[in-house]
Amino acid sequence: MASDPAHDDLAALREHVATLSEQVAALTDRIDDLESECARKDERIADLESQLDECESRTTETERAAEAALRKADANKDRVRELQARELEKGAHLRTETVDPHEVAVAGDRLEKLTKDDGETYYRVPDSSDPLDRSDDVALAHGDLLPIQQLARMDADMRRSTANSLPTRLAAKLWQARTDPAVGDDPWTEGCKSVDEYVTASDLKHWIRRQEDGISETYAKKLVSRTIDAALDLSKHRLAVRKRTQRKNGLEYTERRLILPADAAIPGETTTSTVTRPTDSSGTPPDSNETTLDSSPPRDSSESPRVTADGSGPGDS
């Protein structure tokens, strides 16, 4: 029996409608799930917006507190700078880590750095002592030294650029030989009684010829006098010259000596030298039969002379 085409079309249509109904139901379920998820996200977004508002409020409060703290810190810094400037001008020594030298305004607009026996570095107004009189001794700053000490601390190149006079440089090197055992070539001799150390003109002449290559004996004799004059000037006459008469090989002769008096006020040298030096060949005290040629009294050790550009030393280069 032949099938009815209309009946077949109706059955296919019903089947299609059923399929579509299932798909619609699935889509409806999916839409419900998505709507639920969107609702949860809306709640999460609302919660995050609430937290953001709270964070912005806290940030505003923090910024206000930070600005207030900065204003207070700036005010305190100004107070500290003013107090430090006043204390420094009174002579205080302040640790370098607590002072900004570019911010503290003192008379003369200059601070000096120094090191004490405690190993700490300090700032002070130049040439001022600590009013608290604390026990830590001060290792002398550059400005506290005599010009001859300042030059003696320099290396050869710096000394040459600072002092264009050969006698000045020789005087500085002579002082360095007295105070620095590492130099090696030391013409100084240990004295006694009123003389701490001395160097004779003849020893100085030979020493100069050893220091300067190509120096003739005649020129070395001239340099002896000029070097002695430079040493006297650069030491602010802490050094002195004495003339001694003695005998050698049956002959009597007189020789000049550059001496360091035992009572000379030398910055940084509170005791006599501990370096062992040769004794005088005559065996007599070095200050016997001596006449003082330069008896200028020692100046106050509180002076702080400085080396000028030309070394302040007499003599030709």
mmCIF file of N, CA and C in Angstrom, residues 46-135:
data_model
loop_
_atom_site.group_PDB
_atom_site.id
_atom_site.type_symbol
_atom_site.label_atom_id
_atom_site.label_comp_id
_atom_site.label_asym_id
_atom_site.label_seq_id
_atom_site.Cartn_x
_atom_site.Cartn_y
_atom_site.Cartn_z
ATOM 1 N N ALA A 46 30.282 45.500 41.771
ATOM 2 C CA ALA A 46 29.805 46.445 42.791
ATOM 3 C C ALA A 46 30.703 46.383 44.029
ATOM 4 N N ASP A 47 31.087 45.157 44.397
ATOM 5 C CA ASP A 47 31.976 45.001 45.554
ATOM 6 C C ASP A 47 33.341 45.639 45.291
ATOM 7 N N LEU A 48 33.879 45.417 44.085
ATOM 8 C CA LEU A 48 35.173 45.997 43.736
ATOM 9 C C LEU A 48 35.106 47.526 43.672
ATOM 10 N N GLU A 49 33.993 48.036 43.150
ATOM 11 C CA GLU A 49 33.840 49.494 43.112
ATOM 12 C C GLU A 49 33.789 50.072 44.517
ATOM 13 N N SER A 50 33.164 49.339 45.399
ATOM 14 C CA SER A 50 33.118 49.780 46.800
ATOM 15 C C SER A 50 34.527 49.789 47.412
ATOM 16 N N GLN A 51 35.277 48.700 47.126
ATOM 17 C CA GLN A 51 36.654 48.637 47.629
ATOM 18 C C GLN A 51 37.524 49.748 47.020
ATOM 19 N N LEU A 52 37.310 50.020 45.719
ATOM 20 C CA LEU A 52 38.066 51.086 45.056
ATOM 21 C C LEU A 52 37.782 52.435 45.690
ATOM 22 N N ASP A 53 36.515 52.675 45.967
ATOM 23 C CA ASP A 53 36.165 53.941 46.631
ATOM 24 C C ASP A 53 36.848 54.050 47.985
ATOM 25 N N GLU A 54 36.878 52.910 48.703
ATOM 26 C CA GLU A 54 37.527 52.913 50.021
ATOM 27 C C GLU A 54 39.031 53.156 49.872
ATOM 28 N N CYS A 55 39.657 52.506 48.861
ATOM 29 C CA CYS A 55 41.102 52.705 48.629
ATOM 30 C C CYS A 55 41.411 54.152 48.240
ATOM 31 N N GLU A 56 40.544 54.711 47.399
ATOM 32 C CA GLU A 56 40.764 56.108 47.007
ATOM 33 C C GLU A 56 40.645 57.029 48.214
ATOM 34 N N SER A 57 39.709 56.702 49.075
ATOM 35 C CA SER A 57 39.562 57.506 50.288
ATOM 36 C C SER A 57 40.795 57.393 51.171
ATOM 37 N N ARG A 58 41.297 56.138 51.330
ATOM 38 C CA ARG A 58 42.507 55.934 52.131
ATOM 39 C C ARG A 58 43.713 56.613 51.493
ATOM 40 N N THR A 59 43.803 56.538 50.135
ATOM 41 C CA THR A 59 44.919 57.168 49.432
ATOM 42 C C THR A 59 44.910 58.676 49.656
ATOM 43 N N THR A 60 43.741 59.259 49.597
ATOM 44 C CA THR A 60 43.624 60.698 49.841
ATOM 45 C C THR A 60 44.083 61.050 51.247
ATOM 46 N N GLU A 61 43.648 60.236 52.213
ATOM 47 C CA GLU A 61 44.067 60.481 53.601
ATOM 48 C C GLU A 61 45.577 60.310 53.747
ATOM 49 N N THR A 62 46.125 59.264 53.069
ATOM 50 C CA THR A 62 47.570 59.023 53.148
ATOM 51 C C THR A 62 48.355 60.168 52.516
ATOM 52 N N GLU A 63 47.874 60.641 51.375
ATOM 53 C CA GLU A 63 48.556 61.756 50.723
ATOM 54 C C GLU A 63 48.545 62.996 51.604
ATOM 55 N N ARG A 64 47.426 63.247 52.234
ATOM 56 C CA ARG A 64 47.339 64.401 53.134
ATOM 57 C C ARG A 64 48.300 64.236 54.316
ATOM 58 N N ALA A 65 48.332 62.998 54.857
ATOM 59 C CA ALA A 65 49.240 62.745 55.982
ATOM 60 C C ALA A 65 50.699 62.881 55.542
ATOM 61 N N ALA A 66 51.008 62.372 54.314
ATOM 62 C CA ALA A 66 52.379 62.476 53.805
ATOM 63 C C ALA A 66 52.771 63.930 53.584
ATOM 64 N N GLU A 67 51.866 64.718 53.014
ATOM 65 C CA GLU A 67 52.159 66.135 52.809
ATOM 66 C C GLU A 67 52.384 66.844 54.131
ATOM 67 N N ALA A 68 51.578 66.494 55.113
ATOM 68 C CA ALA A 68 51.770 67.099 56.441
ATOM 69 C C ALA A 68 53.104 66.685 57.044
ATOM 70 N N ALA A 69 53.458 65.382 56.858
ATOM 71 C CA ALA A 69 54.740 64.907 57.386
ATOM 72 C C ALA A 69 55.911 65.576 56.682
ATOM 73 N N LEU A 70 55.788 65.774 55.365
ATOM 74 C CA LEU A 70 56.860 66.447 54.628
ATOM 75 C C LEU A 70 57.016 67.887 55.075
ATOM 76 N N ARG A 71 55.886 68.563 55.274
ATOM 77 C CA ARG A 71 55.968 69.952 55.755
ATOM 78 C C ARG A 71 56.632 70.005 57.130
ATOM 79 N N LYS A 72 56.268 69.048 57.978
ATOM 80 C CA LYS A 72 56.864 69.005 59.316
ATOM 81 C C LYS A 72 58.353 68.673 59.235
ATOM 82 N N ALA A 73 58.694 67.713 58.331
ATOM 83 C CA ALA A 73 60.102 67.337 58.179
ATOM 84 C C ALA A 73 60.922 68.516 57.646
ATOM 85 N N ASP A 74 60.364 69.242 56.678
ATOM 86 C CA ASP A 74 61.077 70.411 56.153
ATOM 87 C C ASP A 74 61.289 71.456 57.244
ATOM 88 N N ALA A 75 60.244 71.649 58.054
ATOM 89 C CA ALA A 75 60.376 72.613 59.156
ATOM 90 C C ALA A 75 61.436 72.154 60.147
ATOM 91 N N ASN A 76 61.410 70.846 60.473
ATOM 92 C CA ASN A 76 62.415 70.314 61.403
ATOM 93 C C ASN A 76 63.819 70.412 60.809
ATOM 94 N N LYS A 77 63.925 70.147 59.483
ATOM 95 C CA LYS A 77 65.231 70.233 58.834
ATOM 96 C C LYS A 77 65.768 71.656 58.888
ATOM 97 N N ASP A 78 64.878 72.615 58.675
ATOM 98 C CA ASP A 78 65.302 74.019 58.773
ATOM 99 C C ASP A 78 65.771 74.335 60.185
ATOM 100 N N ARG A 79 65.041 73.821 61.181
ATOM 101 C CA ARG A 79 65.441 74.059 62.573
ATOM 102 C C ARG A 79 66.800 73.427 62.869
ATOM 103 N N VAL A 80 66.983 72.166 62.368
ATOM 104 C CA VAL A 80 68.253 71.470 62.599
ATOM 105 C C VAL A 80 69.403 72.216 61.934
ATOM 106 N N ARG A 81 69.183 72.658 60.690
ATOM 107 C CA ARG A 81 70.241 73.395 59.995
ATOM 108 C C ARG A 81 70.610 74.666 60.741
ATOM 109 N N GLU A 82 69.589 75.363 61.244
ATOM 110 C CA GLU A 82 69.861 76.600 61.980
ATOM 111 C C GLU A 82 70.623 76.302 63.266
ATOM 112 N N LEU A 83 70.182 75.251 63.984
ATOM 113 C CA LEU A 83 70.874 74.882 65.222
ATOM 114 C C LEU A 83 72.310 74.442 64.942
ATOM 115 N N GLN A 84 72.510 73.643 63.875
ATOM 116 C CA GLN A 84 73.860 73.197 63.537
ATOM 117 C C GLN A 84 74.748 74.380 63.182
ATOM 118 N N ALA A 85 74.199 75.331 62.415
ATOM 119 C CA ALA A 85 74.993 76.505 62.040
ATOM 120 C C ALA A 85 75.406 77.291 63.277
ATOM 121 N N ARG A 86 74.468 77.464 64.210
ATOM 122 C CA ARG A 86 74.797 78.210 65.434
ATOM 123 C C ARG A 86 75.850 77.472 66.256
ATOM 124 N N GLU A 87 75.674 76.138 66.386
ATOM 125 C CA GLU A 87 76.627 75.373 67.185
ATOM 126 C C GLU A 87 78.007 75.353 66.528
ATOM 127 N N LEU A 88 78.032 75.220 65.203
ATOM 128 C CA LEU A 88 79.323 75.233 64.499
ATOM 129 C C LEU A 88 80.018 76.568 64.673
ATOM 130 N N GLU A 89 79.273 77.657 64.611
ATOM 131 C CA GLU A 89 79.881 78.975 64.781
ATOM 132 C C GLU A 89 80.338 79.192 66.215
ATOM 133 N N LYS A 90 79.757 78.442 67.156
ATOM 134 C CA LYS A 90 80.231 78.493 68.539
ATOM 135 C C LYS A 90 81.472 77.636 68.755
ATOM 136 N N GLY A 91 81.851 76.830 67.724
ATOM 137 C CA GLY A 91 83.035 75.993 67.830
ATOM 138 C C GLY A 91 82.760 74.517 67.931
ATOM 139 N N ALA A 92 81.498 74.100 67.759
ATOM 140 C CA ALA A 92 81.170 72.683 67.901
ATOM 141 C C ALA A 92 81.790 71.858 66.783
ATOM 142 N N HIS A 93 82.040 70.583 67.089
ATOM 143 C CA HIS A 93 82.487 69.589 66.107
ATOM 144 C C HIS A 93 81.341 68.606 65.914
ATOM 145 N N LEU A 94 80.777 68.548 64.706
ATOM 146 C CA LEU A 94 79.622 67.697 64.426
ATOM 147 C C LEU A 94 80.008 66.595 63.453
ATOM 148 N N ARG A 95 79.500 65.380 63.690
ATOM 149 C CA ARG A 95 79.823 64.257 62.823
ATOM 150 C C ARG A 95 79.381 64.542 61.392
ATOM 151 N N THR A 96 80.203 64.123 60.447
ATOM 152 C CA THR A 96 79.938 64.442 59.044
ATOM 153 C C THR A 96 78.643 63.809 58.545
ATOM 154 N N GLU A 97 78.263 62.631 59.089
ATOM 155 C CA GLU A 97 77.052 61.981 58.584
ATOM 156 C C GLU A 97 75.792 62.708 59.010
ATOM 157 N N THR A 98 75.890 63.625 59.974
ATOM 158 C CA THR A 98 74.712 64.368 60.433
ATOM 159 C C THR A 98 74.632 65.758 59.829
ATOM 160 N N VAL A 99 75.619 66.148 59.045
ATOM 161 C CA VAL A 99 75.676 67.527 58.527
ATOM 162 C C VAL A 99 75.717 67.493 57.002
ATOM 163 N N ASP A 100 74.871 68.315 56.395
ATOM 164 C CA ASP A 100 74.951 68.541 54.953
ATOM 165 C C ASP A 100 75.690 69.868 54.756
ATOM 166 N N PRO A 101 76.969 69.805 54.362
ATOM 167 C CA PRO A 101 77.770 71.040 54.286
ATOM 168 C C PRO A 101 77.243 72.035 53.260
ATOM 169 N N HIS A 102 76.428 71.565 52.316
ATOM 170 C CA HIS A 102 75.885 72.471 51.303
ATOM 171 C C HIS A 102 74.629 73.180 51.794
ATOM 172 N N GLU A 103 74.063 72.730 52.909
ATOM 173 C CA GLU A 103 72.830 73.310 53.416
ATOM 174 C C GLU A 103 73.056 74.203 54.634
ATOM 175 N N VAL A 104 74.137 73.959 55.369
ATOM 176 C CA VAL A 104 74.390 74.718 56.590
ATOM 177 C C VAL A 104 75.107 76.020 56.239
ATOM 178 N N ALA A 105 74.509 77.133 56.648
ATOM 179 C CA ALA A 105 75.074 78.454 56.356
ATOM 180 C C ALA A 105 75.821 78.964 57.582
ATOM 181 N N VAL A 106 77.144 79.083 57.466
ATOM 182 C CA VAL A 106 77.981 79.600 58.546
ATOM 183 C C VAL A 106 78.773 80.791 58.028
ATOM 184 N N ALA A 107 79.329 81.540 58.947
ATOM 185 C CA ALA A 107 80.148 82.692 58.566
ATOM 186 C C ALA A 107 81.344 82.219 57.749
ATOM 187 N N GLY A 108 81.551 82.844 56.621
ATOM 188 C CA GLY A 108 82.639 82.433 55.752
ATOM 189 C C GLY A 108 82.246 81.369 54.755
ATOM 190 N N ASP A 109 81.054 80.763 54.953
ATOM 191 C CA ASP A 109 80.546 79.742 54.027
ATOM 192 C C ASP A 109 81.546 78.622 53.787
ATOM 193 N N ARG A 110 82.284 78.207 54.818
ATOM 194 C CA ARG A 110 83.255 77.128 54.656
ATOM 195 C C ARG A 110 83.323 76.298 55.924
ATOM 196 N N LEU A 111 83.264 74.975 55.747
ATOM 197 C CA LEU A 111 83.453 74.040 56.846
ATOM 198 C C LEU A 111 84.715 73.232 56.599
ATOM 199 N N GLU A 112 85.334 72.803 57.680
ATOM 200 C CA GLU A 112 86.573 72.035 57.597
ATOM 201 C C GLU A 112 86.309 70.640 58.145
ATOM 202 N N LYS A 113 86.794 69.614 57.432
ATOM 203 C CA LYS A 113 86.621 68.233 57.866
ATOM 204 C C LYS A 113 87.865 67.785 58.610
ATOM 205 N N LEU A 114 87.683 67.111 59.737
ATOM 206 C CA LEU A 114 88.811 66.604 60.507
ATOM 207 C C LEU A 114 88.462 65.253 61.093
ATOM 208 N N THR A 115 89.482 64.537 61.523
ATOM 209 C CA THR A 115 89.311 63.205 62.098
ATOM 210 C C THR A 115 89.845 63.213 63.527
ATOM 211 N N LYS A 116 89.068 62.627 64.434
ATOM 212 C CA LYS A 116 89.493 62.533 65.832
ATOM 213 C C LYS A 116 90.031 61.132 66.117
ATOM 214 N N ASP A 117 90.580 60.996 67.316
ATOM 215 C CA ASP A 117 91.171 59.718 67.705
ATOM 216 C C ASP A 117 90.141 58.592 67.790
ATOM 217 N N ASP A 118 88.844 58.945 67.839
ATOM 218 C CA ASP A 118 87.821 57.898 67.873
ATOM 219 C C ASP A 118 87.563 57.318 66.496
ATOM 220 N N GLY A 119 88.253 57.814 65.473
ATOM 221 C CA GLY A 119 88.097 57.315 64.121
ATOM 222 C C GLY A 119 86.960 57.966 63.357
ATOM 223 N N GLU A 120 86.166 58.807 64.024
ATOM 224 C CA GLU A 120 85.044 59.480 63.372
ATOM 225 C C GLU A 120 85.522 60.766 62.701
ATOM 226 N N THR A 121 84.847 61.125 61.597
ATOM 227 C CA THR A 121 85.141 62.391 60.929
ATOM 228 C C THR A 121 84.102 63.426 61.341
ATOM 229 N N TYR A 122 84.558 64.661 61.470
ATOM 230 C CA TYR A 122 83.715 65.738 61.967
ATOM 231 C C TYR A 122 83.846 66.960 61.060
ATOM 232 N N TYR A 123 82.810 67.819 61.112
ATOM 233 C CA TYR A 123 82.881 69.136 60.508
ATOM 234 C C TYR A 123 83.028 70.177 61.604
ATOM 235 N N ARG A 124 83.735 71.249 61.277
ATOM 236 C CA ARG A 124 83.842 72.377 62.182
ATOM 237 C C ARG A 124 84.077 73.635 61.341
ATOM 238 N N VAL A 125 83.844 74.783 61.961
ATOM 239 C CA VAL A 125 84.286 76.031 61.352
ATOM 240 C C VAL A 125 85.811 76.045 61.442
ATOM 241 N N PRO A 126 86.528 76.405 60.384
ATOM 242 C CA PRO A 126 87.996 76.315 60.397
ATOM 243 C C PRO A 126 88.620 76.935 61.643
ATOM 244 N N ASP A 127 89.585 76.179 62.205
ATOM 245 C CA ASP A 127 90.410 76.640 63.326
ATOM 246 C C ASP A 127 89.621 76.866 64.611
ATOM 247 N N SER A 128 88.542 76.120 64.821
ATOM 248 C CA SER A 128 87.779 76.261 66.059
ATOM 249 C C SER A 128 87.913 74.995 66.887
ATOM 250 N N SER A 129 88.077 75.157 68.189
ATOM 251 C CA SER A 129 88.208 74.005 69.080
ATOM 252 C C SER A 129 86.833 73.631 69.611
ATOM 253 N N ASP A 130 86.733 72.397 70.109
ATOM 254 C CA ASP A 130 85.460 71.893 70.613
ATOM 255 C C ASP A 130 85.177 72.506 71.980
ATOM 256 N N PRO A 131 84.089 73.301 72.154
ATOM 257 C CA PRO A 131 83.823 73.935 73.449
ATOM 258 C C PRO A 131 83.480 72.936 74.540
ATOM 259 N N LEU A 132 83.070 71.718 74.164
ATOM 260 C CA LEU A 132 82.749 70.708 75.168
ATOM 261 C C LEU A 132 83.994 70.092 75.773
ATOM 262 N N ASP A 133 85.156 70.325 75.120
ATOM 263 C CA ASP A 133 86.434 69.816 75.634
ATOM 264 C C ASP A 133 86.364 68.318 75.882
ATOM 265 N N ARG A 134 85.857 67.578 74.888
ATOM 266 C CA ARG A 134 85.764 66.124 75.032
ATOM 267 C C ARG A 134 87.143 65.494 74.950
ATOM 268 N N SER A 135 87.249 64.282 75.456
ATOM 269 C CA SER A 135 88.559 63.658 75.631
ATOM 270 C C SER A 135 89.216 63.248 74.331
#
